[in-house]
């Protein structure tokens, strides 16, 4: 169970889906996953998820690149590490790295639309 890195990414995907997020590929942002609080055509994503590798260490150049790009993208970087595999009770350990340009917005399950709303097509014409 969860023997490959791809299986761990899928486990992290399911973790965030269970919390109510819509989870998509984060390839365009340099991360494994990106989280939406609602449909991507209605809201911008607030979080980029980077799933750490087995050895739990992160190359400082990779970290610097990810951290530097997040403010320009208006996203919060979340490092996700799958723990507890050895005892048969896997869980996701998270570390959020945010800046003043990408405020941390925790998404309670009661909120239906995310923090960054896209302009509707009718508003764009005005």
Coordinates of C-alpha atoms in Angstrom, one line a residue:
X1 CA 0.0 0.0 0.0
X2 CA 1.4 3.4 -1.0
X3 CA 4.7 2.0 -2.2
X4 CA 5.2 4.4 -5.1
X5 CA 5.4 8.2 -5.1
X6 CA 2.5 8.2 -7.6
X7 CA 0.3 6.3 -5.1
X8 CA 1.2 8.9 -2.5
X9 CA 0.2 11.7 -4.8
X10 CA -3.1 10.0 -5.3
X11 CA -3.5 9.5 -1.5
X12 CA -2.9 13.2 -1.0
X13 CA -5.5 14.0 -3.8
X14 CA -8.1 11.9 -2.0
X15 CA -7.2 13.6 1.3
X16 CA -8.1 17.0 -0.1
X17 CA -11.2 15.8 -2.0
X18 CA -12.5 14.5 1.3
X19 CA -12.0 18.0 2.8
X20 CA -14.3 19.4 0.0
X21 CA -11.7 20.7 -2.4
X22 CA -11.7 20.2 -6.2
X23 CA -8.3 18.8 -6.9
X24 CA -6.6 19.3 -10.3
X25 CA -3.1 18.9 -11.7
X26 CA -0.7 21.5 -10.5
X27 CA 1.8 21.0 -13.4
X28 CA 1.2 24.6 -14.7
X29 CA 2.3 26.0 -11.3
X30 CA 5.3 23.6 -10.8
X31 CA 3.5 21.5 -8.1
X32 CA 1.8 18.2 -8.2
X33 CA -1.7 19.4 -7.3
X34 CA -3.8 22.6 -7.1
X35 CA -6.9 23.1 -4.9
X36 CA -10.1 24.9 -5.9
X37 CA -12.8 25.8 -3.4
X38 CA -15.4 25.6 -6.2
X39 CA -15.6 25.0 -9.9
X40 CA -12.4 26.4 -11.7
X41 CA -14.5 28.5 -14.0
X42 CA -15.9 30.3 -10.9
X43 CA -12.9 30.7 -8.6
X44 CA -9.1 30.9 -8.8
X45 CA -7.1 28.3 -6.9
X46 CA -5.7 29.3 -3.5
X47 CA -3.3 26.4 -2.8
X48 CA -0.5 24.6 -4.7
X49 CA 0.4 21.2 -3.2
X50 CA 3.9 19.8 -3.4
X51 CA 4.1 16.2 -2.4
X52 CA 7.5 15.3 -0.8
X53 CA 9.5 12.3 -1.9
X54 CA 10.2 9.2 0.2
X55 CA 13.4 10.5 1.8
X56 CA 11.5 13.5 3.2
X57 CA 14.3 15.9 2.3
X58 CA 13.7 18.7 -0.2
X59 CA 16.4 20.2 -2.4
X60 CA 16.8 23.8 -1.3
X61 CA 16.9 25.0 -5.0
X62 CA 13.5 23.3 -5.6
X63 CA 12.1 24.9 -2.4
X64 CA 13.5 28.3 -3.3
X65 CA 11.9 28.1 -6.8
X66 CA 8.5 27.1 -5.4
X67 CA 8.5 29.7 -2.6
X68 CA 9.5 32.5 -4.9
X69 CA 6.9 31.7 -7.5
X70 CA 3.9 31.6 -5.2
X71 CA 3.4 35.3 -4.5
X72 CA 3.3 36.1 -8.2
X73 CA 0.7 33.3 -8.6
X74 CA -1.3 34.5 -5.5
X75 CA -1.1 31.0 -4.1
X76 CA -0.1 29.4 -0.8
X77 CA 2.4 26.6 -1.1
X78 CA 1.6 23.5 0.9
X79 CA 4.2 20.8 1.4
X80 CA 2.4 17.5 1.9
X81 CA 4.1 14.4 3.3
X82 CA 2.4 11.0 3.7
X83 CA 3.3 9.6 7.1
X84 CA 2.3 6.5 9.0
X85 CA 2.6 4.1 6.1
X86 CA 4.9 1.7 8.1
X87 CA 2.2 1.2 10.8
X88 CA -0.6 0.8 8.3
X89 CA -2.4 4.1 9.1
X90 CA -1.3 6.6 6.5
X91 CA -2.1 10.3 7.0
X92 CA -1.1 13.6 5.3
X93 CA 1.2 15.9 7.3
X94 CA 1.1 19.5 5.9
X95 CA 3.2 22.6 6.1
X96 CA 1.8 25.8 4.6
X97 CA 4.2 28.5 3.4
X98 CA 2.5 31.8 2.7
X99 CA 3.4 35.4 2.1
X100 CA 1.5 38.7 2.4
X101 CA 0.7 38.4 -1.3
X102 CA -0.9 35.0 -0.9
X103 CA -2.9 35.1 2.3
X104 CA -3.8 31.8 4.0
X105 CA -7.5 31.2 3.6
X106 CA -8.6 28.1 5.4
X107 CA -11.6 26.7 3.6
X108 CA -14.4 25.6 6.1
X109 CA -16.8 23.1 4.6
X110 CA -19.7 25.5 4.9
X111 CA -18.3 28.0 2.3
X112 CA -19.4 27.3 -1.2
X113 CA -17.2 29.6 -3.3
X114 CA -13.5 30.3 -2.8
X115 CA -11.8 33.6 -1.9
X116 CA -10.8 34.7 -5.4
X117 CA -13.8 35.0 -7.6
X118 CA -13.5 35.3 -11.4
X119 CA -15.3 38.1 -13.1
X120 CA -18.4 36.9 -14.9
X121 CA -18.6 37.4 -18.7
X122 CA -21.4 40.0 -18.3
X123 CA -19.2 42.1 -16.0
X124 CA -16.3 42.0 -18.4
X125 CA -18.4 43.6 -21.1
X126 CA -19.3 46.6 -18.9

